[in-house]
mmCIF file of C-alpha atoms in Angstrom:
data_model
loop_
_atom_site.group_PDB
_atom_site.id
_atom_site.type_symbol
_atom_site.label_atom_id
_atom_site.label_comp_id
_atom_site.label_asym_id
_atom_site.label_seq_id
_atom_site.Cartn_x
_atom_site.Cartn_y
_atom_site.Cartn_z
ATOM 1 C CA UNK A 649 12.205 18.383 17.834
ATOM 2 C CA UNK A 650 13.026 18.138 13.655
ATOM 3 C CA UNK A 651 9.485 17.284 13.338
ATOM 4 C CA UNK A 652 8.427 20.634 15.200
ATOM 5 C CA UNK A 653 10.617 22.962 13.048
ATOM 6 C CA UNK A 654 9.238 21.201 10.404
ATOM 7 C CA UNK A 655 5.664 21.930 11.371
ATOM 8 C CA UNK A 656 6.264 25.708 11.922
ATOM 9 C CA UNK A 657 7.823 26.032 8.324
ATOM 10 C CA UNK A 658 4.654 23.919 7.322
ATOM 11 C CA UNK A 659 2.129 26.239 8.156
ATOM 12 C CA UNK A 660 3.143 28.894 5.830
ATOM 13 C CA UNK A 661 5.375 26.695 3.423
ATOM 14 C CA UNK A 662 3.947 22.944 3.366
ATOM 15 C CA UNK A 663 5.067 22.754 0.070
ATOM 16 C CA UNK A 664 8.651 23.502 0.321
ATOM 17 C CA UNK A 665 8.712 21.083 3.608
ATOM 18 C CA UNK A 666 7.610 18.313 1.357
ATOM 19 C CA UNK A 667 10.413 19.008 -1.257
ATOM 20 C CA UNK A 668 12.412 19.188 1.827
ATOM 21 C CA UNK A 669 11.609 15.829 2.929
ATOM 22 C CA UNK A 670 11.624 14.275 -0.677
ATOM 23 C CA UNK A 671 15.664 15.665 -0.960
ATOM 24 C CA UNK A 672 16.283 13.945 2.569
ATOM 25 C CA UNK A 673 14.524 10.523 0.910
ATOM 26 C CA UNK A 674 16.951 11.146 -2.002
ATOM 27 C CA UNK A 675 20.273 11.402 0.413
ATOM 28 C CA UNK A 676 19.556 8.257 1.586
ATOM 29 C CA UNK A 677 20.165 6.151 -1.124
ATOM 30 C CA UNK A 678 22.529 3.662 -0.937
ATOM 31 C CA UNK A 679 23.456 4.317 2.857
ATOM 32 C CA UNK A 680 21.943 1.961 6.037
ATOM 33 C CA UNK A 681 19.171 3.414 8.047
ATOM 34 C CA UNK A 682 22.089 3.950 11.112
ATOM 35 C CA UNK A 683 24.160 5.690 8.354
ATOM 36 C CA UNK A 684 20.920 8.316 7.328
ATOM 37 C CA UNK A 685 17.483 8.248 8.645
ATOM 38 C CA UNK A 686 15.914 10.174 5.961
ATOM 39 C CA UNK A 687 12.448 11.009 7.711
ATOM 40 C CA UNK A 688 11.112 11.750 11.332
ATOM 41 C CA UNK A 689 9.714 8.260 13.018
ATOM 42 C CA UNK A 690 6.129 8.851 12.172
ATOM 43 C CA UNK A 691 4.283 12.440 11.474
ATOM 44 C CA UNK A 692 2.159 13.769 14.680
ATOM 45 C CA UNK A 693 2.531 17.578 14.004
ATOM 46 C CA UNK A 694 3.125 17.692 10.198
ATOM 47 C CA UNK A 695 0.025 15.249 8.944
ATOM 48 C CA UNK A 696 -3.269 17.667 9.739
ATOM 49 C CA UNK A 697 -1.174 20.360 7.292
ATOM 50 C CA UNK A 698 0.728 18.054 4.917
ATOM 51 C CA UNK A 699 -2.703 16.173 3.962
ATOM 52 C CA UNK A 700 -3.693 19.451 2.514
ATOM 53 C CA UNK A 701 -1.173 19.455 -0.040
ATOM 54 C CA UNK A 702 -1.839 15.747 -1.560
ATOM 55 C CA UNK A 703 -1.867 16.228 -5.005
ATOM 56 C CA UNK A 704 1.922 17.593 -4.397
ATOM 57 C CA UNK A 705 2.833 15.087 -2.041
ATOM 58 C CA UNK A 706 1.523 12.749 -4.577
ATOM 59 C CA UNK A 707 2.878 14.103 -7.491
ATOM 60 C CA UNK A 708 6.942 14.680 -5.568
ATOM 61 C CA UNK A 709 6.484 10.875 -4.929
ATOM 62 C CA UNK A 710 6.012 9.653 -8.372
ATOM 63 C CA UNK A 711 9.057 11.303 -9.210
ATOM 64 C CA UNK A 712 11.220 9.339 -6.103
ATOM 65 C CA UNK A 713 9.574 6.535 -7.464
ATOM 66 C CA UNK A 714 10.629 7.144 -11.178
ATOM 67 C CA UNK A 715 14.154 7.872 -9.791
ATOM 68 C CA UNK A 716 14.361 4.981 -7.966
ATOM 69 C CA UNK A 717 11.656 2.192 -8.023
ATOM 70 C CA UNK A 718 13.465 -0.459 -5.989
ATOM 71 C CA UNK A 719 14.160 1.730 -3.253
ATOM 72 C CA UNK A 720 11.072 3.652 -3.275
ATOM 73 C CA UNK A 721 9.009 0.833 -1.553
ATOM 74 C CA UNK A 722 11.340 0.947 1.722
ATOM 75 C CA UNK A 723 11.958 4.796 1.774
ATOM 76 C CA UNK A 724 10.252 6.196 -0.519
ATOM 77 C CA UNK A 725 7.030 5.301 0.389
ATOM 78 C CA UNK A 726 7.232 6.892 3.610
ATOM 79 C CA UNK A 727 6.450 10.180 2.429
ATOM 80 C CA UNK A 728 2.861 9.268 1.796
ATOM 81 C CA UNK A 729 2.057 6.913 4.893
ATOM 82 C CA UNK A 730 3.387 9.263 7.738
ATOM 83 C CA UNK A 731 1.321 11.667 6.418
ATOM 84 C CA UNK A 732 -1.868 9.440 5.679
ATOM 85 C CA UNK A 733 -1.024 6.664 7.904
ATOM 86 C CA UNK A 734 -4.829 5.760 7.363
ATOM 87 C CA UNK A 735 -6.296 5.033 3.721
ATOM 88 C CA UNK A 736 -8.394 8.117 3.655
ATOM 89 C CA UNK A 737 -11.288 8.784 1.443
ATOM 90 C CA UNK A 738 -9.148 11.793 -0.037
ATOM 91 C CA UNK A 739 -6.407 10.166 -0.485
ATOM 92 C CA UNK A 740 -8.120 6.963 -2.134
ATOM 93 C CA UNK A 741 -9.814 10.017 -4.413
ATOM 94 C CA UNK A 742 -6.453 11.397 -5.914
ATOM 95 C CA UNK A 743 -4.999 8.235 -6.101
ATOM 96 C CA UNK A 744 -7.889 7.071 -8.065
ATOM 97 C CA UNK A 745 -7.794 9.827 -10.425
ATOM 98 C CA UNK A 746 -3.724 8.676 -10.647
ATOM 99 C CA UNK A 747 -4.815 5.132 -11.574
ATOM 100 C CA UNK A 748 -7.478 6.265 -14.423
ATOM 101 C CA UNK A 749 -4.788 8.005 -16.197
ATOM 102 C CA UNK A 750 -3.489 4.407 -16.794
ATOM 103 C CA UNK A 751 0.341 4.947 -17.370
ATOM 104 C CA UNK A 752 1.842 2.452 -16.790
ATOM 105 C CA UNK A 753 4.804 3.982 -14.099
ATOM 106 C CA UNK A 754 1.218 5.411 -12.386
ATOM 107 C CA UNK A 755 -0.058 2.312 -12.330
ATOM 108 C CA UNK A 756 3.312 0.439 -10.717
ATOM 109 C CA UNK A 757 3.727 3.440 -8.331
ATOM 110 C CA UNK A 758 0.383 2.759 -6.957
ATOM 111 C CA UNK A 759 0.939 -1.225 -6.801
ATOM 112 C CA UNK A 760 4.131 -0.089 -3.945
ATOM 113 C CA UNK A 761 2.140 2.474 -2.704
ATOM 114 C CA UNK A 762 -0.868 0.259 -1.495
ATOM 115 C CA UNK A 763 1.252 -2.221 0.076
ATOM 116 C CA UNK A 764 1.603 -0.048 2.730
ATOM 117 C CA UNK A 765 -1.898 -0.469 4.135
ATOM 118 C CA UNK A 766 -1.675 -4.166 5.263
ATOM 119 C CA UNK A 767 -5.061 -5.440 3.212
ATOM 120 C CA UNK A 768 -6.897 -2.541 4.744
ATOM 121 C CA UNK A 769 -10.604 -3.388 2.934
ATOM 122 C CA UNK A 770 -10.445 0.395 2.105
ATOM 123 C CA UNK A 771 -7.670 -0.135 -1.041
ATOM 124 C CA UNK A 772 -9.470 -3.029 -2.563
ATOM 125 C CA UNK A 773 -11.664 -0.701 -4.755
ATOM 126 C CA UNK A 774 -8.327 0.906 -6.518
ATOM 127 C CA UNK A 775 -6.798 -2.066 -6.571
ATOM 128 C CA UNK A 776 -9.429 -3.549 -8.646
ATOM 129 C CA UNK A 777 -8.829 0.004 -10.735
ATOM 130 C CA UNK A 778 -5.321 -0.780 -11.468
ATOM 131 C CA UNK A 779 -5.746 -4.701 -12.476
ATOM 132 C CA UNK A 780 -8.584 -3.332 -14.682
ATOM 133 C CA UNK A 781 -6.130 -1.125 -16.721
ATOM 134 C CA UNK A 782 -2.828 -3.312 -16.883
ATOM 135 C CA UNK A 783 -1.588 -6.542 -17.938
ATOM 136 C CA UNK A 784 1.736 -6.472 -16.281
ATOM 137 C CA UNK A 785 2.459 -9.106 -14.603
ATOM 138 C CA UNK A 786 4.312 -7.481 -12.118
ATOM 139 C CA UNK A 787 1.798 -4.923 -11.476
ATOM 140 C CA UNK A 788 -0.371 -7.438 -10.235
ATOM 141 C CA UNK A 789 1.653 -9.684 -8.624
ATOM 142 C CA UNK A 790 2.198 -6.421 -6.666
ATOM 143 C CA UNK A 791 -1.906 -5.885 -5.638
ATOM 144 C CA UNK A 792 -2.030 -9.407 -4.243
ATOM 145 C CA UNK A 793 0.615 -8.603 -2.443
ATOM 146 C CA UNK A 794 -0.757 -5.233 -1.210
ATOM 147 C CA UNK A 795 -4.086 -6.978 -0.446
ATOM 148 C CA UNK A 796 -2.287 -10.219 1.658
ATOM 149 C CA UNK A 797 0.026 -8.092 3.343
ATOM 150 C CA UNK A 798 -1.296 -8.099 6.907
ATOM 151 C CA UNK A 799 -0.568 -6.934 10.275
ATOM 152 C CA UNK A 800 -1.012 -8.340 13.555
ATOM 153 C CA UNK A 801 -3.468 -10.861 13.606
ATOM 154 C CA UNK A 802 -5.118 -12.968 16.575
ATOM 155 C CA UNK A 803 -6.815 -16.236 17.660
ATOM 156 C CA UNK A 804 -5.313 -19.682 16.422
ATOM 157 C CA UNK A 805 -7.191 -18.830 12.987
ATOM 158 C CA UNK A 806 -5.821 -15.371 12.459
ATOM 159 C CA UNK A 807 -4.437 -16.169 8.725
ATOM 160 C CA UNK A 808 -7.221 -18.095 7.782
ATOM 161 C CA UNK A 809 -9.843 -15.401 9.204
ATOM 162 C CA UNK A 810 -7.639 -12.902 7.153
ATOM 163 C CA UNK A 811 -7.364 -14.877 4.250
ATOM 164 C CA UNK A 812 -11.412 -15.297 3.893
ATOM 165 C CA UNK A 813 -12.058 -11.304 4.661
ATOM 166 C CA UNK A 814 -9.852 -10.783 1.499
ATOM 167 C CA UNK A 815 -11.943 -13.377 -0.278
ATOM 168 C CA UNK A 816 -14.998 -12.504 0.519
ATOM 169 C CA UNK A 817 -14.293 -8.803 -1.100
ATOM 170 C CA UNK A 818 -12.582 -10.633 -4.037
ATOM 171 C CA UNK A 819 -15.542 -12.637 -4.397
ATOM 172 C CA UNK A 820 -17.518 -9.052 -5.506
ATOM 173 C CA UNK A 821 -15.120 -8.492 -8.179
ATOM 174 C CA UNK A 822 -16.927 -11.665 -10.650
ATOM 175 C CA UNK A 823 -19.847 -9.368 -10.641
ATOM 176 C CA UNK A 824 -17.333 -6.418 -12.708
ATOM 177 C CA UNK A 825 -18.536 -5.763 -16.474
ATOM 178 C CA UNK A 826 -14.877 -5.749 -17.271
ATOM 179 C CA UNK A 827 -13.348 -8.990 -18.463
ATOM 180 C CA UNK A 828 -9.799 -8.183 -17.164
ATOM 181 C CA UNK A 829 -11.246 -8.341 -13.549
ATOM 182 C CA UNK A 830 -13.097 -10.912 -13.891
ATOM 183 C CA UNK A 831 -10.216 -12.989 -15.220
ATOM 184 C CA UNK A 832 -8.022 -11.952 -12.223
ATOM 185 C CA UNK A 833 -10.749 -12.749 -9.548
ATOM 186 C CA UNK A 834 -11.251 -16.190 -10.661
ATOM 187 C CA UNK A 835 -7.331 -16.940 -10.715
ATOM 188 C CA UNK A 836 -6.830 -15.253 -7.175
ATOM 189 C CA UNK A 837 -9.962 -16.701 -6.028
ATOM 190 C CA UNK A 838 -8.542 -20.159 -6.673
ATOM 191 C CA UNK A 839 -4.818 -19.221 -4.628
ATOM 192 C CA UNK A 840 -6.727 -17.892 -1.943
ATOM 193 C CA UNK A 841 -8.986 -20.800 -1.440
ATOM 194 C CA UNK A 842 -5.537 -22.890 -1.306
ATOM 195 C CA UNK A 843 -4.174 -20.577 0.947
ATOM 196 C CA UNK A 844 -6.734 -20.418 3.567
ATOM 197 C CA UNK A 845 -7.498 -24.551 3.346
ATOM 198 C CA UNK A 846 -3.541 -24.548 4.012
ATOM 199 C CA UNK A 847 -3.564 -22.351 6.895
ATOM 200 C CA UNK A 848 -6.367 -24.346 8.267
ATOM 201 C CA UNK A 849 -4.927 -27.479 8.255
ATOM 202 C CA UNK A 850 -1.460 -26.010 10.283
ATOM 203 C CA UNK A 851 -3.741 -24.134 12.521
ATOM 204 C CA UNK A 852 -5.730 -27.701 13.247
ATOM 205 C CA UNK A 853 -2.294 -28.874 13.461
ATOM 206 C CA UNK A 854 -0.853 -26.848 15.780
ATOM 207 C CA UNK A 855 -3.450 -27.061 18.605
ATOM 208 C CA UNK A 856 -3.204 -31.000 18.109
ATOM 209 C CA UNK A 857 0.024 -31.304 19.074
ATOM 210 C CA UNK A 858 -0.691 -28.589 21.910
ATOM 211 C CA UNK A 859 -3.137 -31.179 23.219
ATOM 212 C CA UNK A 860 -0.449 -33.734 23.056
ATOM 213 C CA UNK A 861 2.477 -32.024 24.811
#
């Protein structure tokens, strides 16, 4: 029902319901999600007329991420993926256009941001953006993450298989004229060949000692 009041306010105000929301994010610092659920479970009525007003949503959640970075990844980050629960091409526009600005708070906003999307093949293309413009450390410790962050996955080999799909789009990223890239895809390359060889072997493992019992 707060999502539907919210929707009729939208549609002449979508704006002001995005401050809104951003000032319930803000109230919830510090308190336990039974103490303060700061957003509706998921946007069905507000997303078609929220997704209209990007470039403010975007720009209202830089500042919650300013304000608060290590909260911003659990709360914070909401704002943006209930209303573009998919990576969209529009979205992946502005948030390009956020990333070739190259600040460096842009750039580590972004990092969160795309952790969101559980390795969906659609981010790889800004996160190859944001490694090409930063040296932190953190930064991209934070787009491995975003690209090996997965969701449910299936069969015995469901790692592995996810592992290699990650790979295989790394794998493009030698090809890049920049150095920086180039650099990073040989060093993640190398974990991710680890990685999958690992998950292999307890995979293999696994379905041995199935055979056994």
């Amino acid at each position: 029902q707060a999502e539907s009041v919210l929707a009729t306010i939208a549609a002449g105000w979508p704006r002001l319901v995005i401050d809104y929301l951003a000032d319930r994010v803000r109230q919830s610092r510090g308190l336990g999600p039974r103490e303060f659920e700061p957003l509706p479970r998921g946007f069905h009525m507000l997303q078609k007329v929220l997704q209209k007003e990007v470039e403010h949503l975007l720009s209202v959640s830089s500042e919650l991420y300013k304000e608060d970075p290590a909260s911003f990844r659990f709360r914070g980050v909401l704002l943006i993926s209930n209303v573009f629960p998919k990576f969209t091409p529009e979205l992946n526009e502005q948030l390009f256009e956020l990333a070739r600005k190259g600040s460096d708070v842009a750039l580590q906003f972004l990092a969160n941001l795309l952790g969101k999307y559980k390795s969906d093949a659609a981010i790889y293309g800004l996160c190859k953006e944001i490694i090409a413009r930063t040296e932190d450390q953190d930064v991209r410790t934070d787009v491995q993450l975003a690209m090996t962050t997965f969701g449910v996955v299936g069969g015995e080999y469901g790692f592995a298989d996810a592992y290699q799909r990650v790979k295989d789009g790394v794998q493009q990223w030698l090809k890049d004229e920049r150095e920086p890239v180039r650099d990073f895809a040989k060093a993640f390359l190398h974990q991710l060949e680890q990685t999958i060889a690992s998950e292999r072997r307890s995979a293999q493992l696994r379905a041995e000692q199935r055979k056994r019992a």
